[in-house]
mmCIF file of C-alpha atoms and ligand atoms in Angstrom:
data_model
loop_
_atom_site.group_PDB
_atom_site.id
_atom_site.type_symbol
_atom_site.label_atom_id
_atom_site.label_comp_id
_atom_site.label_asym_id
_atom_site.label_seq_id
_atom_site.Cartn_x
_atom_site.Cartn_y
_atom_site.Cartn_z
ATOM 1 C CA UNK A 1 76.900 67.293 57.652
ATOM 2 C CA UNK A 2 75.187 70.955 59.237
ATOM 3 C CA UNK A 3 77.131 74.636 59.198
ATOM 4 C CA UNK A 4 80.244 72.630 58.576
ATOM 5 C CA UNK A 5 80.782 70.163 60.999
ATOM 6 C CA UNK A 6 79.522 66.273 62.124
ATOM 7 C CA UNK A 7 79.185 65.462 65.139
ATOM 8 C CA UNK A 8 82.187 62.951 64.906
ATOM 9 C CA UNK A 9 84.669 65.360 63.563
ATOM 10 C CA UNK A 10 87.663 65.947 65.522
ATOM 11 C CA UNK A 11 87.968 70.077 65.734
ATOM 12 C CA UNK A 12 83.755 69.963 67.289
ATOM 13 C CA UNK A 13 85.993 68.800 70.723
ATOM 14 C CA UNK A 14 87.998 71.734 70.385
ATOM 15 C CA UNK A 15 87.643 75.135 71.910
ATOM 16 C CA UNK A 16 86.412 77.372 69.336
ATOM 17 C CA UNK A 17 87.922 79.991 67.663
ATOM 18 C CA UNK A 18 84.883 82.329 69.952
ATOM 19 C CA UNK A 19 86.964 80.524 73.008
ATOM 20 C CA UNK A 20 89.818 80.417 71.831
ATOM 21 C CA UNK A 21 90.980 84.491 72.178
ATOM 22 C CA UNK A 22 88.716 84.324 74.897
ATOM 23 C CA UNK A 23 91.689 81.722 76.410
ATOM 24 C CA UNK A 24 94.324 83.763 74.558
ATOM 25 C CA UNK A 25 93.156 87.781 76.201
ATOM 26 C CA UNK A 26 92.542 85.358 80.100
ATOM 27 C CA UNK A 27 96.426 83.952 79.764
ATOM 28 C CA UNK A 28 97.515 87.497 78.723
ATOM 29 C CA UNK A 29 95.775 89.281 81.680
ATOM 30 C CA UNK A 30 96.622 86.295 84.633
ATOM 31 C CA UNK A 31 100.569 85.881 82.745
ATOM 32 C CA UNK A 32 100.632 89.986 82.977
ATOM 33 C CA UNK A 33 99.663 90.127 86.759
ATOM 34 C CA UNK A 34 101.777 87.801 88.067
ATOM 35 C CA UNK A 35 104.706 89.203 85.564
ATOM 36 C CA UNK A 36 103.628 92.758 88.086
ATOM 37 C CA UNK A 37 104.514 90.659 90.996
ATOM 38 C CA UNK A 38 107.423 89.924 89.559
ATOM 39 C CA UNK A 39 108.934 92.726 88.871
ATOM 40 C CA UNK A 40 107.179 95.453 91.140
ATOM 41 C CA UNK A 41 110.614 95.525 93.384
ATOM 42 C CA UNK A 42 112.513 95.716 90.071
ATOM 43 C CA UNK A 43 114.214 98.120 88.504
ATOM 44 C CA UNK A 44 114.620 98.380 84.856
ATOM 45 C CA UNK A 45 112.460 99.604 81.993
ATOM 46 C CA UNK A 46 109.848 97.505 80.942
ATOM 47 C CA UNK A 47 109.458 97.326 76.697
ATOM 48 C CA UNK A 48 106.207 96.377 75.557
ATOM 49 C CA UNK A 49 105.945 94.610 71.983
ATOM 50 C CA UNK A 50 102.971 96.610 69.964
ATOM 51 C CA UNK A 51 100.999 99.351 71.016
ATOM 52 C CA UNK A 52 97.949 97.537 69.256
ATOM 53 C CA UNK A 53 94.772 99.525 69.687
ATOM 54 C CA UNK A 54 96.679 99.734 73.523
ATOM 55 C CA UNK A 55 94.698 97.474 76.029
ATOM 56 C CA UNK A 56 97.513 95.626 77.128
ATOM 57 C CA UNK A 57 100.199 98.686 77.736
ATOM 58 C CA UNK A 58 96.905 100.344 79.408
ATOM 59 C CA UNK A 59 97.055 97.965 82.428
ATOM 60 C CA UNK A 60 101.065 97.514 83.120
ATOM 61 C CA UNK A 61 100.915 101.472 83.256
ATOM 62 C CA UNK A 62 97.640 100.807 86.152
ATOM 63 C CA UNK A 63 99.408 98.407 87.323
ATOM 64 C CA UNK A 64 103.195 99.867 87.514
ATOM 65 C CA UNK A 65 102.622 103.565 87.344
ATOM 66 C CA UNK A 66 106.162 104.731 88.414
ATOM 67 C CA UNK A 67 107.837 102.968 85.888
ATOM 68 C CA UNK A 68 110.049 103.909 82.382
ATOM 69 C CA UNK A 69 107.889 102.033 79.682
ATOM 70 C CA UNK A 70 108.811 102.024 76.919
ATOM 71 C CA UNK A 71 106.213 101.107 73.178
ATOM 72 C CA UNK A 72 107.008 99.123 70.542
ATOM 73 C CA UNK A 73 105.276 99.668 67.270
ATOM 74 C CA UNK A 74 105.451 100.317 63.254
ATOM 75 C CA UNK A 75 102.409 102.468 63.985
ATOM 76 C CA UNK A 76 99.964 104.192 66.186
ATOM 77 C CA UNK A 77 96.602 102.702 66.058
ATOM 78 C CA UNK A 78 95.607 103.327 69.462
ATOM 79 C CA UNK A 79 92.285 104.457 71.182
ATOM 80 C CA UNK A 80 93.376 108.105 71.747
ATOM 81 C CA UNK A 81 94.000 107.825 76.524
ATOM 82 C CA UNK A 82 96.522 104.469 75.605
ATOM 83 C CA UNK A 83 98.860 106.952 72.891
ATOM 84 C CA UNK A 84 101.490 106.648 75.131
ATOM 85 C CA UNK A 85 103.827 110.085 74.792
ATOM 86 C CA UNK A 86 106.405 110.932 72.821
ATOM 87 C CA UNK A 87 109.859 110.503 74.552
ATOM 88 C CA UNK A 88 108.713 105.829 75.484
ATOM 89 C CA UNK A 89 106.190 105.720 72.258
ATOM 90 C CA UNK A 90 109.782 103.903 69.644
ATOM 91 C CA UNK A 91 108.168 104.985 66.194
ATOM 92 C CA UNK A 92 109.445 102.401 63.101
ATOM 93 C CA UNK A 93 109.542 98.552 62.005
ATOM 94 C CA UNK A 94 111.170 96.038 65.106
ATOM 95 C CA UNK A 95 113.998 95.659 62.387
ATOM 96 C CA UNK A 96 114.893 98.656 63.012
ATOM 97 C CA UNK A 97 113.095 100.377 66.371
ATOM 98 C CA UNK A 98 114.770 96.847 68.021
ATOM 99 C CA UNK A 99 118.840 96.492 67.050
ATOM 100 C CA UNK A 100 119.146 100.564 67.953
ATOM 101 C CA UNK A 101 117.201 100.196 71.161
ATOM 102 C CA UNK A 102 120.618 97.975 72.378
ATOM 103 C CA UNK A 103 122.188 101.566 72.527
ATOM 104 C CA UNK A 104 120.476 102.771 75.221
ATOM 105 C CA UNK A 105 118.341 100.475 76.928
ATOM 106 C CA UNK A 106 121.261 97.037 76.801
ATOM 107 C CA UNK A 107 121.164 94.352 79.575
ATOM 108 C CA UNK A 108 118.118 96.388 81.731
ATOM 109 C CA UNK A 109 115.028 95.471 80.746
ATOM 110 C CA UNK A 110 113.402 93.871 83.525
ATOM 111 C CA UNK A 111 109.979 93.299 81.776
ATOM 112 C CA UNK A 112 109.529 92.415 78.108
ATOM 113 C CA UNK A 113 105.330 92.078 76.960
ATOM 114 C CA UNK A 114 105.800 90.936 72.950
ATOM 115 C CA UNK A 115 102.633 91.168 71.440
ATOM 116 C CA UNK A 116 103.042 90.843 67.613
ATOM 117 C CA UNK A 117 101.068 87.355 66.284
ATOM 118 C CA UNK A 118 99.081 87.854 63.546
ATOM 119 C CA UNK A 119 96.715 84.975 61.735
ATOM 120 C CA UNK A 120 99.688 85.052 59.329
ATOM 121 C CA UNK A 121 102.113 81.940 60.914
ATOM 122 C CA UNK A 122 104.578 83.118 58.515
ATOM 123 C CA UNK A 123 104.782 86.316 59.244
ATOM 124 C CA UNK A 124 104.321 84.686 62.726
ATOM 125 C CA UNK A 125 107.132 82.844 62.024
ATOM 126 C CA UNK A 126 109.186 85.662 61.543
ATOM 127 C CA UNK A 127 108.801 88.476 63.808
ATOM 128 C CA UNK A 128 109.203 85.279 66.334
ATOM 129 C CA UNK A 129 112.879 85.467 64.594
ATOM 130 C CA UNK A 130 113.594 89.122 65.510
ATOM 131 C CA UNK A 131 112.528 89.657 68.692
ATOM 132 C CA UNK A 132 114.185 86.008 69.993
ATOM 133 C CA UNK A 133 117.578 87.180 67.699
ATOM 134 C CA UNK A 134 117.531 90.465 69.577
ATOM 135 C CA UNK A 135 116.207 90.740 72.580
ATOM 136 C CA UNK A 136 118.859 88.377 74.472
ATOM 137 C CA UNK A 137 121.437 91.248 74.228
ATOM 138 C CA UNK A 138 118.474 94.217 76.000
ATOM 139 C CA UNK A 139 117.284 91.529 78.713
ATOM 140 C CA UNK A 140 118.151 92.369 82.236
ATOM 141 C CA UNK A 141 118.938 88.905 84.247
ATOM 142 C CA UNK A 142 116.500 87.605 85.626
ATOM 143 C CA UNK A 143 114.101 89.443 83.445
ATOM 144 C CA UNK A 144 110.485 88.247 82.218
ATOM 145 C CA UNK A 145 109.190 88.075 79.102
ATOM 146 C CA UNK A 146 105.620 86.868 77.811
ATOM 147 C CA UNK A 147 104.758 86.656 74.049
ATOM 148 C CA UNK A 148 101.740 85.204 72.055
ATOM 149 C CA UNK A 149 104.157 83.462 70.446
ATOM 150 C CA UNK A 150 107.732 81.244 71.367
ATOM 151 C CA UNK A 151 110.584 82.990 71.377
ATOM 152 C CA UNK A 152 113.682 80.744 70.801
ATOM 153 C CA UNK A 153 116.169 83.042 73.396
ATOM 154 C CA UNK A 154 119.106 80.724 74.297
ATOM 155 C CA UNK A 155 119.680 82.410 78.041
ATOM 156 C CA UNK A 156 116.932 82.028 79.054
ATOM 157 C CA UNK A 157 114.516 79.384 80.596
ATOM 158 C CA UNK A 158 110.089 78.964 79.674
ATOM 159 C CA UNK A 159 108.763 79.702 82.485
ATOM 160 C CA UNK A 160 105.090 77.762 83.390
ATOM 161 C CA UNK A 161 102.058 79.007 82.714
ATOM 162 C CA UNK A 162 99.571 80.632 86.156
ATOM 163 C CA UNK A 163 98.111 77.535 86.760
ATOM 164 C CA UNK A 164 94.418 79.625 86.047
ATOM 165 C CA UNK A 165 95.834 79.594 81.979
ATOM 166 C CA UNK A 166 93.219 77.633 79.592
ATOM 167 C CA UNK A 167 95.744 78.782 76.558
ATOM 168 C CA UNK A 168 98.617 76.501 76.098
ATOM 169 C CA UNK A 169 99.504 79.003 73.045
ATOM 170 C CA UNK A 170 101.132 81.582 75.589
ATOM 171 C CA UNK A 171 104.785 82.102 76.447
ATOM 172 C CA UNK A 172 106.376 83.065 79.397
ATOM 173 C CA UNK A 173 110.316 82.841 80.050
ATOM 174 C CA UNK A 174 112.608 84.637 82.682
ATOM 175 C CA UNK A 175 116.639 85.068 81.584
ATOM 176 C CA UNK A 176 119.074 83.382 83.424
ATOM 177 C CA UNK A 177 120.809 85.151 85.870
ATOM 178 C CA UNK A 178 124.862 84.213 88.001
ATOM 179 C CA UNK A 179 122.762 82.362 90.567
ATOM 180 C CA UNK A 180 121.391 80.271 87.409
ATOM 181 C CA UNK A 181 124.840 79.739 86.067
ATOM 182 C CA UNK A 182 126.845 78.891 88.914
ATOM 183 C CA UNK A 183 123.469 77.051 89.828
ATOM 184 C CA UNK A 184 123.847 74.717 86.070
ATOM 185 C CA UNK A 185 128.116 74.569 87.243
ATOM 186 C CA UNK A 186 128.232 72.909 89.887
ATOM 187 C CA UNK A 187 124.427 70.979 89.777
HETATM 188 C C1 LIG B 201 98.022 92.503 68.081
HETATM 189 S S1 LIG B 201 98.335 93.788 68.232
HETATM 190 C C2 LIG B 201 99.375 94.240 69.319
HETATM 191 C C3 LIG B 201 97.887 94.364 70.940
HETATM 192 C C4 LIG B 201 98.129 95.501 71.604
HETATM 193 N N1 LIG B 201 99.034 94.255 73.197
HETATM 194 C C5 LIG B 201 96.770 95.368 73.056
HETATM 195 O O1 LIG B 201 96.170 94.812 73.826
HETATM 196 O O2 LIG B 201 96.191 96.135 72.561
HETATM 197 C C6 LIG B 201 99.986 93.962 66.991
HETATM 198 C C7 LIG B 201 100.541 95.655 66.967
HETATM 199 O O3 LIG B 201 102.514 94.760 65.942
HETATM 200 C C8 LIG B 201 102.242 95.742 65.279
HETATM 201 N N2 LIG B 201 103.820 94.780 64.828
HETATM 202 C C9 LIG B 201 103.311 94.183 64.301
HETATM 203 N N3 LIG B 201 105.139 93.982 63.837
HETATM 204 C C10 LIG B 201 105.693 94.716 63.690
HETATM 205 C C11 LIG B 201 106.627 95.152 63.109
HETATM 206 N N4 LIG B 201 107.071 94.066 62.581
HETATM 207 N N5 LIG B 201 107.255 96.784 63.488
HETATM 208 C C12 LIG B 201 106.659 96.349 64.934
HETATM 209 N N6 LIG B 201 105.521 96.704 64.915
HETATM 210 C C13 LIG B 201 104.573 95.814 64.752
HETATM 211 C C14 LIG B 201 101.305 95.846 64.714
HETATM 212 O O4 LIG B 201 101.543 96.934 64.143
HETATM 213 C C15 LIG B 201 100.340 95.661 65.752
HETATM 214 O O5 LIG B 201 99.540 97.079 65.871
#
């Protein structure tokens, strides 16, 4: 055994940690580009959950330059040139800010990019439950949700990932609309 791996070790056939990061960022890039086109002609605000260093926010604002993009985080830790202006930055814990957002944005949000996961699986389960609980009231009919964590959105469909995506750990949903409801009732 060398370097903590044997040649027969099944983990040796899985993507390396480096490849997993690469695939995750690639999935995010491909899915963001896809989602932006889906909502380009649909008015309504966009939510970025997890400013982090501001990379995905920077991508969204580049491709949706005239859109209101509201960015949620408990802290500002981004590249200086990726700091949202104060009218679009919603600072605080998601457990506070998402329920409050309902008063202003109920039923209006056309795209959510949720990027709040960590390496802590217990925290991921907790924050995914929080996001799942609060998003439905905010989403416009037919809204797209991208997420680094699996969400439980009863009024939404899980969408297949674009063919070029190599990560299985990325998630896309579309909230249902009247057309879906009448279709499922008549089917
Ligand atoms: C992975 S980073 C986001 C990366 C970012 N999208 C980017 O491209 O640079 C996750 C962010 O979510 C924020 N976050 C995680 N849980 C949160 C919570 N419960 N309330 C508010 N912010 C949270 C963290 O502070 C962190 O900045």
